[in-house]
Coordinates of C-alpha atoms in Angstrom, one line a residue:
P1 CA 27.9 -24.5 -13.0
K2 CA 25.4 -21.6 -13.3
K3 CA 25.9 -18.9 -10.7
I4 CA 22.8 -18.2 -8.7
G5 CA 23.8 -14.9 -7.1
V6 CA 26.2 -12.0 -6.7
S7 CA 29.4 -12.8 -4.9
S8 CA 30.1 -11.0 -1.6
I9 CA 33.4 -10.9 0.2
G10 CA 32.2 -9.5 3.5
R11 CA 29.9 -7.3 5.6
Q12 CA 30.3 -3.6 6.6
L13 CA 28.5 -1.4 9.1
I14 CA 28.2 2.2 7.9
D15 CA 27.7 4.9 10.5
K16 CA 25.5 8.0 10.1
N17 CA 28.4 10.0 8.5
G18 CA 28.9 7.4 5.8
I19 CA 32.1 6.0 7.4
I20 CA 32.7 2.2 7.7
A21 CA 32.5 1.6 11.5
K22 CA 33.1 -2.1 11.3
E23 CA 33.8 -4.8 8.6
I24 CA 34.3 -8.5 8.5
K25 CA 35.3 -11.0 5.8
L26 CA 32.5 -13.4 4.9
S27 CA 32.2 -15.1 1.5
Q28 CA 28.5 -15.4 0.4
Q29 CA 26.4 -15.7 -2.7
L30 CA 23.7 -13.0 -2.4
T31 CA 20.7 -14.2 -4.3
S32 CA 17.0 -13.4 -4.7
W33 CA 14.0 -15.7 -4.2
G34 CA 12.9 -15.3 -7.8
L35 CA 16.3 -16.3 -9.2
L36 CA 16.6 -19.3 -6.8
Y37 CA 13.0 -20.4 -7.7
R38 CA 13.7 -20.3 -11.4
F39 CA 17.1 -22.0 -11.0
L40 CA 15.5 -24.9 -9.1
K41 CA 12.5 -25.1 -11.4
E42 CA 14.7 -25.8 -14.4
A43 CA 15.4 -29.3 -12.8
I44 CA 11.7 -30.2 -12.8
P45 CA 9.9 -31.3 -16.0
E46 CA 7.2 -28.9 -17.1
S47 CA 4.7 -31.8 -17.0
D48 CA 5.4 -32.2 -13.3
Y49 CA 5.0 -28.6 -12.3
K50 CA 1.4 -27.3 -12.4
T51 CA 0.4 -23.7 -11.6
G52 CA -3.1 -22.3 -10.9
Y53 CA -3.9 -24.8 -8.2
H54 CA -5.4 -23.1 -5.1
L55 CA -6.5 -25.6 -2.5
K56 CA -10.2 -25.5 -1.8
N57 CA -10.9 -28.5 0.3
V58 CA -9.7 -31.9 1.5
V59 CA -12.2 -34.4 0.3
K60 CA -10.6 -37.5 1.9
N61 CA -7.6 -37.9 4.2
H62 CA -7.4 -41.4 5.6
G63 CA -6.2 -44.9 4.7
N64 CA -3.5 -44.9 2.1
S65 CA -4.3 -41.7 0.2
V66 CA -5.6 -38.1 0.4
K67 CA -7.9 -36.5 -2.1
L68 CA -7.7 -32.8 -2.7
A69 CA -10.2 -30.4 -4.4
F70 CA -8.9 -27.2 -6.0
E71 CA -10.6 -24.0 -7.0
N72 CA -10.0 -24.7 -10.7
G73 CA -12.4 -27.6 -10.4
E74 CA -9.8 -30.4 -10.4
I75 CA -9.7 -33.2 -7.8
I76 CA -6.5 -35.0 -7.3
E77 CA -5.9 -38.2 -5.2
T78 CA -2.3 -39.0 -4.1
D79 CA -0.3 -40.9 -1.5
W80 CA 0.7 -37.8 0.4
A81 CA 0.1 -34.1 0.3
I82 CA 2.9 -31.8 1.3
G83 CA 2.1 -28.2 2.2
A84 CA 5.1 -26.1 1.5
D85 CA 3.1 -23.0 0.7
G86 CA 4.4 -20.3 3.1
M87 CA 3.2 -18.6 6.2
N88 CA -0.3 -17.9 4.7
S89 CA -0.6 -21.6 3.9
T90 CA -3.9 -22.9 2.6
V91 CA -2.9 -26.5 3.5
R92 CA -2.2 -25.8 7.2
P93 CA -5.8 -25.4 8.4
F94 CA -6.4 -29.1 7.4
V95 CA -3.5 -30.1 9.6
D96 CA -3.4 -27.5 12.4
K97 CA -6.6 -25.5 13.0
I98 CA -5.5 -23.7 16.2
S99 CA -2.0 -22.1 15.6
N100 CA -1.9 -18.5 14.3
P101 CA 1.0 -16.1 13.4
I102 CA 2.0 -13.7 16.2
Y103 CA 3.2 -10.2 15.3
S104 CA 6.8 -9.7 16.3
K105 CA 6.4 -6.0 17.0
Y106 CA 8.3 -4.8 13.9
L107 CA 7.9 -4.5 10.2
A108 CA 10.2 -4.4 7.2
W109 CA 10.4 -1.7 4.6
R110 CA 11.9 -3.0 1.4
G111 CA 13.1 -1.6 -1.9
L112 CA 14.9 -2.3 -5.2
V113 CA 17.1 0.2 -7.1
K114 CA 18.4 -0.2 -10.6
E115 CA 22.2 -0.3 -10.7
T116 CA 22.1 2.3 -13.5
E117 CA 20.5 4.8 -11.1
I118 CA 23.3 4.5 -8.5
S119 CA 26.4 6.7 -8.8
E120 CA 29.7 5.0 -9.7
K121 CA 31.1 6.2 -6.3
N122 CA 28.3 4.6 -4.4
I123 CA 28.5 1.3 -6.4
E124 CA 32.2 1.0 -5.6
F125 CA 31.4 1.6 -1.9
L126 CA 28.6 -1.0 -1.8
D127 CA 29.7 -3.6 -4.3
N128 CA 30.6 -7.2 -3.3
K129 CA 29.5 -6.5 0.3
M130 CA 26.4 -6.7 2.5
S131 CA 26.1 -3.3 4.1
F132 CA 24.3 -2.4 7.4
G133 CA 23.1 0.7 9.1
I134 CA 21.8 1.2 12.6
A135 CA 18.7 3.3 13.6
P136 CA 16.5 3.4 16.7
R137 CA 14.2 0.4 16.9
G138 CA 15.8 -1.5 14.1
H139 CA 18.5 -1.8 11.4
W140 CA 19.0 -1.4 7.7
L141 CA 20.8 -3.8 5.3
G142 CA 21.3 -4.0 1.6
Y143 CA 23.2 -5.8 -1.2
F144 CA 23.3 -6.3 -5.0
V145 CA 21.1 -9.1 -6.5
A146 CA 20.3 -10.3 -10.0
G147 CA 18.4 -7.7 -12.1
P148 CA 15.8 -8.2 -14.9
N149 CA 16.1 -11.5 -16.7
D150 CA 18.1 -12.8 -13.7
S151 CA 21.2 -11.0 -15.0
I152 CA 24.1 -10.6 -12.5
S153 CA 26.3 -8.7 -15.0
I154 CA 27.7 -5.4 -13.9
G155 CA 25.3 -2.6 -14.7
E156 CA 22.3 -4.9 -15.0
R157 CA 21.7 -5.7 -11.3
W158 CA 19.3 -4.5 -8.7
Y159 CA 20.3 -3.2 -5.3
N160 CA 18.1 -4.8 -2.7
W161 CA 17.6 -3.2 0.7
V162 CA 15.5 -3.9 3.8
W163 CA 14.9 -1.6 6.8
Y164 CA 13.5 -3.3 10.0
R165 CA 11.5 -0.9 12.0
G166 CA 9.9 -1.4 15.5
E167 CA 6.2 -0.6 15.3
N168 CA 3.4 -1.5 17.7
V169 CA 0.2 -3.3 16.7
D170 CA -1.8 -0.1 16.0
S171 CA 1.1 1.3 13.8
L172 CA 1.3 -2.0 11.9
K173 CA -2.5 -1.8 11.1
S174 CA -2.0 1.8 10.0
H175 CA 0.8 0.8 7.7
L176 CA -1.1 -2.2 6.2
T177 CA -4.3 -0.1 5.6
G178 CA -4.2 1.0 2.0
T179 CA -5.3 4.2 0.2
N180 CA -8.6 2.4 -0.3
N181 CA -9.0 2.2 3.5
F182 CA -8.9 -1.7 3.3
Y183 CA -6.7 -3.5 5.9
Y184 CA -4.3 -5.9 4.2
Q185 CA -3.4 -8.1 7.1
N186 CA -1.4 -10.6 5.1
G187 CA 0.6 -8.0 3.1
I188 CA -0.3 -4.8 1.4
P189 CA 0.1 -4.2 -2.4
H190 CA 2.9 -1.7 -2.8
H191 CA 0.8 0.7 -5.0
L192 CA -1.7 1.0 -2.2
I193 CA 0.7 2.1 0.6
K194 CA -0.2 5.5 1.8
N195 CA 2.2 8.3 0.7
C196 CA 2.3 9.7 4.3
N197 CA 3.8 6.4 5.6
I198 CA 6.4 6.4 2.7
A199 CA 7.3 10.0 3.4
K200 CA 7.7 9.3 7.2
M201 CA 10.0 6.4 6.4
R202 CA 12.1 8.6 4.0
N203 CA 12.4 11.4 6.6
E204 CA 13.4 9.1 9.4
A205 CA 16.1 7.7 7.1
K206 CA 17.5 11.2 6.7
S207 CA 17.7 11.5 10.5
Y208 CA 19.4 8.2 11.3
L209 CA 21.2 6.6 8.3
A210 CA 24.3 7.2 6.2
P211 CA 24.2 9.4 3.0
Q212 CA 24.8 6.4 0.8
I213 CA 21.8 4.7 2.3
I214 CA 19.6 7.8 2.1
N215 CA 20.5 8.1 -1.6
L216 CA 19.3 4.5 -2.2
I217 CA 16.1 5.0 -0.4
S218 CA 15.4 8.2 -2.2
K219 CA 15.9 6.5 -5.6
T220 CA 13.4 3.7 -4.7
Q221 CA 10.3 4.6 -6.7
T222 CA 8.0 2.0 -5.1
P223 CA 9.1 0.8 -1.7
F224 CA 7.0 -1.9 -0.2
L225 CA 6.6 -3.4 3.3
Q226 CA 5.6 -6.5 5.3
G227 CA 4.8 -7.3 8.9
I228 CA 7.2 -9.7 10.6
Y229 CA 5.5 -12.6 12.3
D230 CA 6.5 -15.6 14.4
F231 CA 4.7 -18.8 13.8
A232 CA 5.1 -22.3 15.2
S233 CA 2.6 -25.1 14.4
K234 CA 1.4 -27.3 17.1
K235 CA 0.8 -30.1 14.6
L236 CA 2.8 -31.0 11.5
V237 CA 1.1 -34.2 10.2
R238 CA -2.5 -35.3 10.0
N239 CA -3.0 -38.7 8.4
R240 CA -1.6 -38.2 4.8
I241 CA -1.0 -34.4 4.9
I242 CA 2.3 -32.9 6.0
I243 CA 3.3 -29.2 6.4
I244 CA 6.9 -28.0 6.0
G245 CA 8.9 -24.8 5.7
D246 CA 7.3 -21.5 6.5
A247 CA 3.9 -23.2 6.4
A248 CA 5.0 -25.0 9.6
F249 CA 7.4 -22.6 11.2
T250 CA 8.6 -19.1 10.2
A251 CA 12.2 -18.0 10.5
R252 CA 12.7 -14.3 11.0
P253 CA 14.5 -12.9 8.0
H254 CA 16.7 -10.2 9.6
V255 CA 20.1 -12.0 9.5
G256 CA 20.4 -12.1 5.7
L257 CA 20.5 -15.8 5.6
G258 CA 16.9 -16.6 4.6
V259 CA 17.8 -18.7 1.6
Y260 CA 20.3 -20.7 3.6
K261 CA 17.7 -21.3 6.3
A262 CA 15.2 -22.5 3.8
S263 CA 17.7 -24.8 2.1
E264 CA 18.8 -26.3 5.4
D265 CA 15.1 -26.8 6.4
A266 CA 14.4 -28.6 3.1
I267 CA 17.4 -30.9 3.5

């Protein structure tokens, strides 16, 4: 069978001096959403998978069918409509008009580093493990994932890292306000993140995290960030429309088991 990730044999906590403070054995496949998406998509005929459909309106939702209008002009009538379109779901308002995401008081800085830009010594230290670092108001974690063209071959991977940082509502708004002074409430494009916020993040890494981690962050050319939100729908079904997954409930991502949670939810 095709491998859908990089094998990991355990987890390690790295202290500020770069020493392993704690480690446990835990077998995992460390994958990425893009690789998993393409892996699953291969099982669906091209004729059954349509892109470019952004829901505009529900024309009819009663009896034995639901009729949906899309921004590309098409109208589709079907037995059931299932909204599995994430936290910023366009389907949800037609099922649950009152529930809104609640900011969890922290955000996540994220980054990807090409394996070829990491020293051999650091690769040996980090390979086949999920690594953690502790800092005030949050923690850092990282692991190797498939690189360009979904390759998991040695030398062709990416190192994926996330740093969860406690930030109040005002700070979140500052982080999500771009260089164009526009507030991107649902996620800021990485090229619009203010340099002062990136510089602050890099400097705080030098104060709290291990040299191996600082090196990875310094080699990340375009870090990006997201606010972390809790969300729980009050209503999941309305006539012939259902919402599932993150469209219905969000699961905080900070335990490194997001793909597992999503798979279990789908089952």
